[in-house]
Each structure stands twice: as structure tokens, then as C-alpha cells.
């Protein structure tokens, strides 16, 4: 047997174009006659639009067209929800451009199209909009009072409610030895990929075809929506993703701009490019995470969990975006985590405010719920004087209980079932790798002016059949060579390499024969996309099936030719062998020629290809543990991470280089989100964090040593590869593990973390408040 | 709108003469006028370092300079690092260490590291971290980038 490619740390083939400056990102695309668009955005959080005067702006030479919602006329639709359509949310969708009123700072009001971006921006300055300010509402509690209505016509800011009820929580709480109630909050922050959003739309007037570059993540779905908006048949639209500077949930969802730019191109009959600047990105692209949770826990004296009861509030911003109620609902769905909790009741509230709309950020709902639950468990462990590790061990779902059905947690879908896993084993492994027992005596210790703390968090996260299928087509060609066409897309993860590994093994050809194509709606007619770590689970599985199918075809044809049954043959490293013999029996190049030049083989089809779709509405669940050792300076509130580890069972690891890269990269994002990043609103609903000076991303000097341990103990039974998704595990537990570690560090001061971020000012304020309280 | 000036620059060893508007940034000039799109824009306000290039041997942020300020200068961009098909040791190290994912920040890191290693051919890890602390990467978590630069430093000194 040749050595399998799957599992090998193969260097990425896509790197060459990136390190030589030859990548093609949206802004690198130049088409003849191309115009440039810029978007006029509301500087106000909540105001009525009295008038918009574009006369002066239109007079600027080089300005081609300026349009507002009126110019879109009857075609105008709101940006639709794609998922988590909790009833009620549909009343809060965003119009393509502001209608009568603006509801958040950054809302698109008008579009300028000009001969250059410089000119388009000049024109923005020359447009005069008269606003009449309205009082704004930013915070959940205030919004729930409905004194200021963001959408008056709906009479309420509570857009929707979703309820979960599993078992009988009320009874469990009555009978419990121990109950505790806390309120937790995760702050508003978001993905901020290094490349801002951008697109190029090119309408061919003659053929009535639209080609759009820079569309990503959900090419097929997005194409369908834009086609129906433009009233064109779907197949007249070609969506091409090109290279993408990071996704993280935020990119590739439909935003107003995804309608406006194609619309402009169609109206003008010329290519139009729009590239967002960072300020726009921070105020207009999806924000995420801002969720508050009132959580109650019930247990027996010995720490056996009996019930959870929660009220979750999502600050959805001014409009419900494509993800619908995903962020707060997903938080609710994952709250029980890896534990046996027979009774669970939760009410999710989607609340509208005058902030930017909410969408997903890597590990949406997973990060938040992990923080709420794991924090509460540590508080409970302290109350009951049980070791936090023992408490978790006691309640973890055991391998023999798999698959484990939690119950109905998400709106309108199947019950949540944890597919497979050995949770206790991953915990043991994590403690050992981290040297937890050795570090433990440092817990709470004050040394050289700093308090030490060690925190851990257990997580489980779902992926897979969030949308029902992905497709792949594999073709054996001249050379011989193999081309792979995928319905999924790529946002920088390295699929061109990982997918070639999968195909090489399943088909039995050398990896360097294989070219991988993706991110183009013309290649594979149906598909969804890469998000929530599902790329390899769904797309990889489809590819595996297609390659296996093609192998079967090849062996059948070879068998006919050699006078052997297909079962007597095998294909390895690109050569056909009679089983048990060493010398190749047939060259694949010859086989390709045979099929191409004679109608005798392959049922008369000249092309040796196979297309397969992998269908699944089930979810795989990766799981693992985050561990953090921190030192906190009580004077400054600075949290320094001395050691950080992510242990994750991904079922099966296609390329360890890439999986570790995902884990470390995600952990750093999570650490940044927990310690540094926050989208802050000030007076009058002004977003204060509109540059990278105010919205602080982690840099190389903020990053601790991070160790990533990848486990493959329990492959998923839900797909042929056994994979469980590897894009988000490094992120999920960061908030929880750091909050637990900081709480342990400061336990002698009576500080308990219930809110993120753990920025120095916040930590210092907590310490001060507690000392003041204790002094009283 | 704004006045135009003729400037001459040498980029990656090739000389160009162009008429540019005074307000055009050096980054836009490279990307739009010279079609050297390897230099990226991540923030356009001088923080992310994606636009870093070398101007007369020094690492600068091309988003925060005007093209006219580069008149007469010698520039090096990411496109000028490799010798034909032969990668520069830094580029090779970036691939070896999986120091890039989406690749958008990569040109800026490469150019920053290139200038840094010229000054400090045998840096410590701490020095490397400090040298790149003005460049943002959202994908890799920096650790592999630090390793890659150390690897390249080993190569260039042997
Ligand atoms: S684009 Fe120049 S520093 Fe960010
Ligand atoms: S590799 Fe994506 S931003 Fe650095």
C-alpha cells in the first residue's frame, strides 16, 4: 500500500501565489471600463431623513451616477434572512438603502458611481443629507422597555422569542440541593478579516449575464437571491470568489452592497467595483457576540447536575441580518455542552437596538455559551467545595451513552444529538499535556506582584449538516491528470491542498496530478458553502464519494480492456494493478485515450468523470478542552497568559499542519476577543471604534505560546471520512478558560468574572470595586 | 481636482515615469498605475502593515505616503523578492512554517521581515516579535510567522 496522503503534514500548494504577491483578491481585479462605487453612510444612530440633495455631487466631473432607494424603485427588496428565521424577525429586515429613516451609524443611504474611487469619495462629501435626530436606544434593558422604538411600525423592539424546554426544569429546581443564579454578558466584537469586503460586478448588456467577483462563502445561495432581485435567470449569473483575505463568519453573507453593486452595473452596463474601507467595515459589516444570559443551575449536593434554566438576550442591532436569530439561538442550543443535564429550559430574546446588525463570528454561540456554562460550573464547584475537574468529570456524557440526544434546541430543526466522542478521555489527555497537577499549587498564589490562576473550559461544537449538501466533481484527464471541482469555497484555510489529499487517497493517484478548482457557480451547479467548520465535513465527504465513484468506473473500464473483473484490479499511485501483482497492468493515460477515442467504453461518454453530492442534515460534534495559566497584575489589571493549550478531538485530521494552524489562529483570535477587542458605542449612538487604533486586534507581542493538541480518538460515524470540523475549536473555549483562570487568580480578592472582555481597565475596575466593598 | 506631477521611481529594479495626481497614495500608485497588486491595503490608516514596502531600503507604509513623495526613490515590493522561480529564503520559510493562511497580510510581513533581517541578521525570538508587532494578521496567530522569520535568519546567515 502506498502511504496515505490523509494525515500527512503536507505544505500548502496555494502558498506560492500568496508569497510572491500573485494572489487575486477582489481589489486586484481590473476590467476595461470599470467604474468605482462608494457608499454614503449615515453618521447618525437614529434619525429621520428630511432630504437628500445630490445636485452638487452630481456636478463633479467623473461622477457617473448617484442613486438612492427611490431609484431602485419597484425592484427594491429587503436583504432576506437565510437561516434561524425565528417568527417575528422577518419584520426587521434591512432595506437596500435607508428608507425615510436611518437606524444605525453606518447604514447605507446613497451610492455614488464614478470614474475612480477618489472621485467617488469626493462626491460623498458633496451630498447633503438633512437629518432630524431621534433618541437612540443601545442597550438591551432599555430597548425592552419600548420607550424608543427602532421600527415604530412594529410597536416593539422585541423582535422574536424562541423557547427550549427539555425535561421538567421547574421540578428539578424545586427538588435540588443546590441552586445558583447569575447574570453573564459577552461583549460586542467581530471578525475583522484583514481584507475588507469588496466586489466587482460586470453586467454584459448583450448577453444579459452578470459576472460578480468577490462574492464568497455562499456563492450558490447568494446567486439565487441576487438573480431574483435582478429578475434574471439564475444561470445568467456567474459568481466567482477569487482569493479571499479571511472570512470568520462575517464575509460572504449578503449585505445591501451585494445588491447595490450588481444593480449599478446592470443599470450602467459597465463593470463596477466597490471596496470597503476599514472604517466602513467596522461600522457596517456584521457585528457579533453581544449576548446576555441570566443563568440558573440546579444540582445535587455531590455535584450531579440536575437542570439549567436560562434567559438569553441577543442585541441584534437595528436590522435582522442573514443569520436571523442564529447567535442567541445557537448560544442557547449549546448551553448544556458536553454534560448530562436532563432538564433544560431556555427563553431566547432577540432585541432590536440602534447598533449595527448582528451576524456570526467564528464559533458563534459556541464561544458565548461555553463562557456562560463553564464559568457557572466553576462558581458551583467553589460553593460545593468540589474540585472543578472532578465536577466536570462527574457530569460528562460517557462514551457508552453516545450518540446522546439532548432534545430539541434549535428552532424548527431536528433534535440535537451528540454524534460520538470520548469526553472523559480528552479531559484526561488535556490535564496531562498541560501538566495541570504540577501547575495547580500556583492557583490563586501571589508571586512577584501578580496573582496566578489556572482555568479550564470544556467545549463541544457542532458542524456538518447545517445546510443539507455539498457537491464535488472529479475528472480524469490527459496527462494523466485529475481535476477536482468543488461546490464549497475557500477563505484561506488551505483546501486546495487538503482536498487534493482526500482525492489522492480515495482515487489512488499521486497528489501532484490533482488540481483543485472551487468558488465558481459554473463549476458545480449546487452547493452551499464553507462556514462553521463544515468545509471538510461536507465538501470533503462529497469529494471522497466522487473520487471513489470514479475509481470504480476506471476499474470497470480497465477490467473490460484487460479481460478481468473490476474486483481483481486496484488503482494505486496512478497505476492499475492486478491484485497481488507488482507490475502495473495498464497505464491511466492509455485508459483516458481509450475512452476519449472510442464509444465502446464508459457508455459512450468521452469524459471520465464522476459527480457526487454528500447529503446530511445531521451534525458532527468536535470537542475538547482549553487550559490557561495567567498572571494578573492587581495594580494595572493586566492579564498575562503564561501558557495556553487547546486540545481538540477532530475525529480525523486530514492535514495536521493545517489543523494546528486553524487551532492556533483561532485561539489567538479568541484571546484577542477576550482580552482586547470591543466595539464600543458612545454618546448619541456613535460607534467609537472605527479604526484599528481604537479596535485593537492582538499583535505578535500579545500572543503567548499556544500549544495545540489534535486528537483523533473517535471518528464521526456521520461521514465517510470520520471528520468533525476543525475551524473553530481553537476559539470556542478562550473566553471561558481565561475568565476562569482570572477568577481563580483573583479569588482571594473576591473577584468573580461574569462579563467579558477582560481588558486591563475592566479587570482593574473589578478589583477596585471588590476591595471597596470589602472595606465597607 | 488636484494637481498632477511627473514622478520617476524604480520598483523592483525597473524604472517608471508616470504623471500622478498629488493626492494619490503610494499604495494606490503601485496597485493601480503599475499593476503591482501584491501590496495590500488592510486599513488605509497606517496600523495594519499590509501595505509595507521598502523605500530606499527602509520599510514604510505605502498607504500613508503619497506617490509624489517617492519621486526618485528606489522601491522594493513583494513582487521583487523572488529571483525568477527561486523563492527568497523568507518566502520559502513562510511556506515551510505554514506562516500564512489567507495570505492577505503576507506581503506586508515579508517586507517588514526583509528590512528587519537586513538590519539584524541574527535576531532573538523576542526581537522578531517586536519587529513584526506593527503588522496585523488575523489568521495565523503569529507564532508560525515568528518561526518562519527565525528559519530565514538561520538560512541567510549560513
Ligand atoms: S493599509 Fe497601510 S498600514 Fe494598513
Ligand atoms: S494570513 Fe490571513 S491575515 Fe495573515
Coordinates of C-alpha atoms and ligand atoms in Angstrom, one line a residue, chain A residues 12 25 192-195 244-246 248 491-492, chain B residues 99-106 109 136-142 145, ligand 2:
Chain A
X12 CA 0.2 24.2 1.1
X25 CA -8.2 39.5 -4.2
X192 CA -12.4 41.8 11.1
X193 CA -10.7 39.8 8.3
X194 CA -7.6 41.7 7.1
X195 CA -9.2 42.1 3.7
X244 CA -10.2 35.9 -0.1
X245 CA -8.5 37.7 2.8
X246 CA -10.2 35.8 5.6
X248 CA -14.5 34.4 10.1
X491 CA -11.5 31.6 2.7
X492 CA -7.8 31.0 3.3
Chain B
X99 CA 3.0 31.2 8.2
X100 CA 0.1 32.2 6.1
X101 CA -3.5 31.2 5.6
X102 CA -5.5 33.7 3.6
X103 CA -2.2 35.4 2.5
X104 CA -3.6 38.9 2.6
X105 CA -1.2 40.1 5.3
X106 CA 1.7 38.1 4.0
X109 CA 5.1 40.7 6.8
X136 CA -1.6 42.5 11.8
X137 CA -2.5 39.0 10.8
X138 CA -6.0 37.7 11.6
X139 CA -5.4 34.1 10.5
X140 CA -2.2 32.6 11.8
X141 CA -1.9 33.7 15.4
X142 CA 1.6 35.0 14.5
X145 CA 5.3 33.8 11.3
Ligands
LIG2 S1 -2.8 35.0 6.7 FE1 -4.8 35.9 6.7 S2 -4.4 37.8 7.6 FE2 -2.5 36.8 7.8

